[in-house]
């Protein structure tokens, strides 16, 4: 089994030491580097080639949001899991819109942080349906009308089946749940998700969920 290559980014050396001790004890995870600021991330990624970056949001020079945006704009970018104190705020939303695959709270139990890294490395987002709804509600509270108009223009590129899949992703459902709900195979669901990502120029399922919400698709669905 190939170990998941993990890069730790946090300006607090005690947090980094704790994460390194905790994550380094797992047989399937290899800590390939540590950074104290977002300004160090791109060079470290080039040198260490991580699969996943565990990224603190608040850092003094270049914050985790900016570092995430820079990373996710690159080809063959590693997945990013954001470390945060608050689960539903504008900074978390910005990180997810930039392409982060999810987030974990800093007081999350160690086993759950390990599970989050493994899920992201396997291509699954780290957002439960409950957390997804909280984020969507937060996004709606400050969403300007122009965001909805832009989102509607973008999702117009999807066909009817792709829109159904996008709505189900927006509700936080897994591929297996979507397959059962829409009477298709899991492989077909994966194909539809890949096409949606390509058509809309998105990085992951979290961005599909946010765009579906922005466009009002979840409200129209009503489920």
PDB file of C-alpha atoms in Angstrom, residues 19-199:
ATOM      1  CA  UNK A  19      -0.338  16.980  14.156  1.00  0.00           C
ATOM      2  CA  UNK A  20       2.974  15.470  13.113  1.00  0.00           C
ATOM      3  CA  UNK A  21       3.003  13.144  16.121  1.00  0.00           C
ATOM      4  CA  UNK A  22      -0.612  12.134  15.564  1.00  0.00           C
ATOM      5  CA  UNK A  23      -0.523  11.722  11.779  1.00  0.00           C
ATOM      6  CA  UNK A  24       2.962  10.262  11.636  1.00  0.00           C
ATOM      7  CA  UNK A  25       1.877   7.339  13.770  1.00  0.00           C
ATOM      8  CA  UNK A  26      -0.471   6.066  11.053  1.00  0.00           C
ATOM      9  CA  UNK A  27       0.957   3.334   8.828  1.00  0.00           C
ATOM     10  CA  UNK A  28      -0.698   4.756   5.693  1.00  0.00           C
ATOM     11  CA  UNK A  29       0.379   8.410   6.113  1.00  0.00           C
ATOM     12  CA  UNK A  30       3.815   9.917   5.507  1.00  0.00           C
ATOM     13  CA  UNK A  31       4.578  13.476   6.680  1.00  0.00           C
ATOM     14  CA  UNK A  32       6.658  14.871   3.807  1.00  0.00           C
ATOM     15  CA  UNK A  33       7.061  18.435   5.087  1.00  0.00           C
ATOM     16  CA  UNK A  34       5.942  21.246   7.363  1.00  0.00           C
ATOM     17  CA  UNK A  35       5.438  24.960   6.767  1.00  0.00           C
ATOM     18  CA  UNK A  36       4.821  27.857   9.155  1.00  0.00           C
ATOM     19  CA  UNK A  37       3.251  30.206   6.601  1.00  0.00           C
ATOM     20  CA  UNK A  38       1.361  30.119   3.329  1.00  0.00           C
ATOM     21  CA  UNK A  39       4.264  31.820   1.591  1.00  0.00           C
ATOM     22  CA  UNK A  40       6.274  28.588   1.946  1.00  0.00           C
ATOM     23  CA  UNK A  41       3.641  26.251   0.550  1.00  0.00           C
ATOM     24  CA  UNK A  42       4.196  26.330  -3.210  1.00  0.00           C
ATOM     25  CA  UNK A  43       7.939  25.714  -2.977  1.00  0.00           C
ATOM     26  CA  UNK A  44       7.370  22.866  -0.505  1.00  0.00           C
ATOM     27  CA  UNK A  45       4.725  21.318  -2.744  1.00  0.00           C
ATOM     28  CA  UNK A  46       7.148  21.409  -5.676  1.00  0.00           C
ATOM     29  CA  UNK A  47       9.818  19.738  -3.572  1.00  0.00           C
ATOM     30  CA  UNK A  48       7.786  17.154  -1.647  1.00  0.00           C
ATOM     31  CA  UNK A  49       4.854  16.366  -3.987  1.00  0.00           C
ATOM     32  CA  UNK A  50       2.201  15.806  -1.296  1.00  0.00           C
ATOM     33  CA  UNK A  51      -1.154  14.158  -1.994  1.00  0.00           C
ATOM     34  CA  UNK A  52      -2.885  16.232   0.687  1.00  0.00           C
ATOM     35  CA  UNK A  53      -2.120  19.564   2.372  1.00  0.00           C
ATOM     36  CA  UNK A  54      -3.542  20.160   5.854  1.00  0.00           C
ATOM     37  CA  UNK A  55      -3.763  23.964   5.822  1.00  0.00           C
ATOM     38  CA  UNK A  56      -4.393  26.427   8.647  1.00  0.00           C
ATOM     39  CA  UNK A  57      -6.547  29.382   7.587  1.00  0.00           C
ATOM     40  CA  UNK A  58      -5.021  32.129   9.724  1.00  0.00           C
ATOM     41  CA  UNK A  59      -1.298  32.747   9.215  1.00  0.00           C
ATOM     42  CA  UNK A  60       0.649  36.011   9.474  1.00  0.00           C
ATOM     43  CA  UNK A  61       2.162  36.643   6.025  1.00  0.00           C
ATOM     44  CA  UNK A  62       0.218  34.596   3.474  1.00  0.00           C
ATOM     45  CA  UNK A  63      -2.947  33.098   4.919  1.00  0.00           C
ATOM     46  CA  UNK A  64      -4.289  29.640   4.136  1.00  0.00           C
ATOM     47  CA  UNK A  65      -7.015  31.013   1.895  1.00  0.00           C
ATOM     48  CA  UNK A  66      -4.566  32.695  -0.447  1.00  0.00           C
ATOM     49  CA  UNK A  67      -2.272  29.676  -0.361  1.00  0.00           C
ATOM     50  CA  UNK A  68      -5.206  27.391  -1.219  1.00  0.00           C
ATOM     51  CA  UNK A  69      -6.250  29.584  -4.141  1.00  0.00           C
ATOM     52  CA  UNK A  70      -2.704  29.556  -5.492  1.00  0.00           C
ATOM     53  CA  UNK A  71      -2.354  25.790  -5.120  1.00  0.00           C
ATOM     54  CA  UNK A  72      -5.709  24.881  -6.631  1.00  0.00           C
ATOM     55  CA  UNK A  73      -4.955  27.075  -9.636  1.00  0.00           C
ATOM     56  CA  UNK A  74      -2.042  24.803 -10.558  1.00  0.00           C
ATOM     57  CA  UNK A  75      -2.124  21.661 -12.644  1.00  0.00           C
ATOM     58  CA  UNK A  76      -1.910  18.400 -10.670  1.00  0.00           C
ATOM     59  CA  UNK A  77      -2.550  20.308  -7.448  1.00  0.00           C
ATOM     60  CA  UNK A  78      -2.689  18.369  -4.169  1.00  0.00           C
ATOM     61  CA  UNK A  79      -5.950  18.166  -2.286  1.00  0.00           C
ATOM     62  CA  UNK A  80      -6.365  20.707   0.512  1.00  0.00           C
ATOM     63  CA  UNK A  81      -8.078  20.208   3.864  1.00  0.00           C
ATOM     64  CA  UNK A  82      -8.521  23.458   5.761  1.00  0.00           C
ATOM     65  CA  UNK A  83      -7.903  23.694   9.513  1.00  0.00           C
ATOM     66  CA  UNK A  84     -10.231  26.180  11.153  1.00  0.00           C
ATOM     67  CA  UNK A  85     -11.761  27.235  14.454  1.00  0.00           C
ATOM     68  CA  UNK A  86     -15.238  28.056  13.112  1.00  0.00           C
ATOM     69  CA  UNK A  87     -17.114  25.688  10.821  1.00  0.00           C
ATOM     70  CA  UNK A  88     -19.397  28.159   9.040  1.00  0.00           C
ATOM     71  CA  UNK A  89     -17.842  31.501   8.264  1.00  0.00           C
ATOM     72  CA  UNK A  90     -16.887  33.472   5.174  1.00  0.00           C
ATOM     73  CA  UNK A  91     -13.274  32.314   5.291  1.00  0.00           C
ATOM     74  CA  UNK A  92     -14.278  28.658   5.170  1.00  0.00           C
ATOM     75  CA  UNK A  93     -16.605  29.384   2.261  1.00  0.00           C
ATOM     76  CA  UNK A  94     -13.863  31.204   0.420  1.00  0.00           C
ATOM     77  CA  UNK A  95     -11.506  28.259   0.889  1.00  0.00           C
ATOM     78  CA  UNK A  96     -14.130  25.825  -0.405  1.00  0.00           C
ATOM     79  CA  UNK A  97     -14.914  28.036  -3.391  1.00  0.00           C
ATOM     80  CA  UNK A  98     -11.181  28.134  -4.108  1.00  0.00           C
ATOM     81  CA  UNK A  99     -11.104  24.353  -4.321  1.00  0.00           C
ATOM     82  CA  UNK A 100     -10.436  23.008  -0.823  1.00  0.00           C
ATOM     83  CA  UNK A 101     -11.898  19.514  -0.527  1.00  0.00           C
ATOM     84  CA  UNK A 102     -13.249  20.200   2.950  1.00  0.00           C
ATOM     85  CA  UNK A 103     -12.282  21.341   6.401  1.00  0.00           C
ATOM     86  CA  UNK A 104     -11.737  20.071   9.920  1.00  0.00           C
ATOM     87  CA  UNK A 105     -12.056  21.987  13.155  1.00  0.00           C
ATOM     88  CA  UNK A 106      -8.922  22.325  15.246  1.00  0.00           C
ATOM     89  CA  UNK A 107     -10.614  20.588  18.173  1.00  0.00           C
ATOM     90  CA  UNK A 108     -11.642  17.604  16.027  1.00  0.00           C
ATOM     91  CA  UNK A 109     -10.686  14.239  17.602  1.00  0.00           C
ATOM     92  CA  UNK A 110      -7.458  12.808  16.120  1.00  0.00           C
ATOM     93  CA  UNK A 111      -9.183   9.791  14.589  1.00  0.00           C
ATOM     94  CA  UNK A 112     -11.537  12.075  12.660  1.00  0.00           C
ATOM     95  CA  UNK A 113      -8.675  14.192  11.297  1.00  0.00           C
ATOM     96  CA  UNK A 114      -6.976  11.011  10.113  1.00  0.00           C
ATOM     97  CA  UNK A 115     -10.218   9.874   8.506  1.00  0.00           C
ATOM     98  CA  UNK A 116     -10.599  13.254   6.784  1.00  0.00           C
ATOM     99  CA  UNK A 117      -7.128  13.035   5.236  1.00  0.00           C
ATOM    100  CA  UNK A 118      -7.820   9.503   4.028  1.00  0.00           C
ATOM    101  CA  UNK A 119     -11.171  10.490   2.531  1.00  0.00           C
ATOM    102  CA  UNK A 120      -9.749  13.445   0.674  1.00  0.00           C
ATOM    103  CA  UNK A 121      -6.842  11.355  -0.626  1.00  0.00           C
ATOM    104  CA  UNK A 122      -9.437   8.898  -1.964  1.00  0.00           C
ATOM    105  CA  UNK A 123     -11.292  11.695  -3.760  1.00  0.00           C
ATOM    106  CA  UNK A 124     -14.176  12.190  -1.335  1.00  0.00           C
ATOM    107  CA  UNK A 125     -15.106  15.572   0.176  1.00  0.00           C
ATOM    108  CA  UNK A 126     -14.949  16.146   3.932  1.00  0.00           C
ATOM    109  CA  UNK A 127     -18.396  17.648   4.444  1.00  0.00           C
ATOM    110  CA  UNK A 128     -21.365  15.980   6.073  1.00  0.00           C
ATOM    111  CA  UNK A 129     -24.886  16.895   4.866  1.00  0.00           C
ATOM    112  CA  UNK A 130     -25.454  18.802   8.127  1.00  0.00           C
ATOM    113  CA  UNK A 131     -22.332  20.896   7.719  1.00  0.00           C
ATOM    114  CA  UNK A 132     -23.134  21.422   4.039  1.00  0.00           C
ATOM    115  CA  UNK A 133     -26.522  22.888   4.946  1.00  0.00           C
ATOM    116  CA  UNK A 134     -24.947  25.179   7.545  1.00  0.00           C
ATOM    117  CA  UNK A 135     -22.462  26.478   4.996  1.00  0.00           C
ATOM    118  CA  UNK A 136     -25.167  26.962   2.381  1.00  0.00           C
ATOM    119  CA  UNK A 137     -27.275  28.957   4.807  1.00  0.00           C
ATOM    120  CA  UNK A 138     -24.268  31.101   5.648  1.00  0.00           C
ATOM    121  CA  UNK A 139     -23.556  31.617   1.955  1.00  0.00           C
ATOM    122  CA  UNK A 140     -27.167  32.604   1.295  1.00  0.00           C
ATOM    123  CA  UNK A 141     -27.140  35.192   4.086  1.00  0.00           C
ATOM    124  CA  UNK A 142     -24.533  37.275   2.310  1.00  0.00           C
ATOM    125  CA  UNK A 143     -25.012  36.227  -1.317  1.00  0.00           C
ATOM    126  CA  UNK A 144     -25.537  39.152  -3.714  1.00  0.00           C
ATOM    127  CA  UNK A 145     -28.051  38.845  -6.568  1.00  0.00           C
ATOM    128  CA  UNK A 146     -25.185  38.906  -9.061  1.00  0.00           C
ATOM    129  CA  UNK A 147     -23.873  35.619  -7.644  1.00  0.00           C
ATOM    130  CA  UNK A 148     -27.178  33.874  -8.343  1.00  0.00           C
ATOM    131  CA  UNK A 149     -27.343  35.266 -11.868  1.00  0.00           C
ATOM    132  CA  UNK A 150     -23.784  34.186 -12.605  1.00  0.00           C
ATOM    133  CA  UNK A 151     -24.385  30.742 -11.104  1.00  0.00           C
ATOM    134  CA  UNK A 152     -27.556  30.246 -13.157  1.00  0.00           C
ATOM    135  CA  UNK A 153     -25.691  31.148 -16.326  1.00  0.00           C
ATOM    136  CA  UNK A 154     -23.024  28.566 -15.505  1.00  0.00           C
ATOM    137  CA  UNK A 155     -25.353  25.670 -14.659  1.00  0.00           C
ATOM    138  CA  UNK A 156     -27.269  26.290 -17.894  1.00  0.00           C
ATOM    139  CA  UNK A 157     -24.477  24.272 -19.533  1.00  0.00           C
ATOM    140  CA  UNK A 158     -25.716  21.106 -17.773  1.00  0.00           C
ATOM    141  CA  UNK A 159     -28.252  18.728 -19.259  1.00  0.00           C
ATOM    142  CA  UNK A 160     -31.241  17.555 -17.225  1.00  0.00           C
ATOM    143  CA  UNK A 161     -29.544  14.441 -15.857  1.00  0.00           C
ATOM    144  CA  UNK A 162     -26.429  16.362 -14.871  1.00  0.00           C
ATOM    145  CA  UNK A 163     -28.588  18.918 -13.063  1.00  0.00           C
ATOM    146  CA  UNK A 164     -30.251  16.124 -11.092  1.00  0.00           C
ATOM    147  CA  UNK A 165     -26.864  14.775 -10.076  1.00  0.00           C
ATOM    148  CA  UNK A 166     -25.643  18.270  -9.189  1.00  0.00           C
ATOM    149  CA  UNK A 167     -28.664  18.789  -6.930  1.00  0.00           C
ATOM    150  CA  UNK A 168     -28.037  15.472  -5.180  1.00  0.00           C
ATOM    151  CA  UNK A 169     -24.380  16.403  -4.668  1.00  0.00           C
ATOM    152  CA  UNK A 170     -25.617  19.703  -3.250  1.00  0.00           C
ATOM    153  CA  UNK A 171     -27.679  17.817  -0.694  1.00  0.00           C
ATOM    154  CA  UNK A 172     -24.501  16.065   0.470  1.00  0.00           C
ATOM    155  CA  UNK A 173     -25.400  12.621  -0.875  1.00  0.00           C
ATOM    156  CA  UNK A 174     -22.768  10.007  -1.668  1.00  0.00           C
ATOM    157  CA  UNK A 175     -22.369   8.382  -5.082  1.00  0.00           C
ATOM    158  CA  UNK A 176     -24.129   5.264  -3.806  1.00  0.00           C
ATOM    159  CA  UNK A 177     -27.052   7.312  -2.465  1.00  0.00           C
ATOM    160  CA  UNK A 178     -27.328   9.246  -5.728  1.00  0.00           C
ATOM    161  CA  UNK A 179     -27.263   6.001  -7.710  1.00  0.00           C
ATOM    162  CA  UNK A 180     -30.141   4.569  -5.664  1.00  0.00           C
ATOM    163  CA  UNK A 181     -32.124   7.795  -5.822  1.00  0.00           C
ATOM    164  CA  UNK A 182     -31.753   8.318  -9.581  1.00  0.00           C
ATOM    165  CA  UNK A 183     -31.801   4.635 -10.601  1.00  0.00           C
ATOM    166  CA  UNK A 184     -28.351   4.451 -12.151  1.00  0.00           C
ATOM    167  CA  UNK A 185     -25.103   2.670 -11.403  1.00  0.00           C
ATOM    168  CA  UNK A 186     -22.411   4.166  -9.169  1.00  0.00           C
ATOM    169  CA  UNK A 187     -20.065   4.181 -12.181  1.00  0.00           C
ATOM    170  CA  UNK A 188     -22.598   6.262 -14.131  1.00  0.00           C
ATOM    171  CA  UNK A 189     -22.902   8.703 -11.228  1.00  0.00           C
ATOM    172  CA  UNK A 190     -19.119   9.101 -11.198  1.00  0.00           C
ATOM    173  CA  UNK A 191     -19.165   9.766 -14.941  1.00  0.00           C
ATOM    174  CA  UNK A 192     -21.831  12.445 -14.524  1.00  0.00           C
ATOM    175  CA  UNK A 193     -19.888  14.083 -11.665  1.00  0.00           C
ATOM    176  CA  UNK A 194     -16.727  14.141 -13.814  1.00  0.00           C
ATOM    177  CA  UNK A 195     -18.648  15.744 -16.696  1.00  0.00           C
ATOM    178  CA  UNK A 196     -20.166  18.349 -14.379  1.00  0.00           C
ATOM    179  CA  UNK A 197     -16.726  19.266 -13.044  1.00  0.00           C
ATOM    180  CA  UNK A 198     -15.344  19.562 -16.574  1.00  0.00           C
ATOM    181  CA  UNK A 199     -18.279  21.571 -17.948  1.00  0.00           C
TER     182      UNK A 199
END
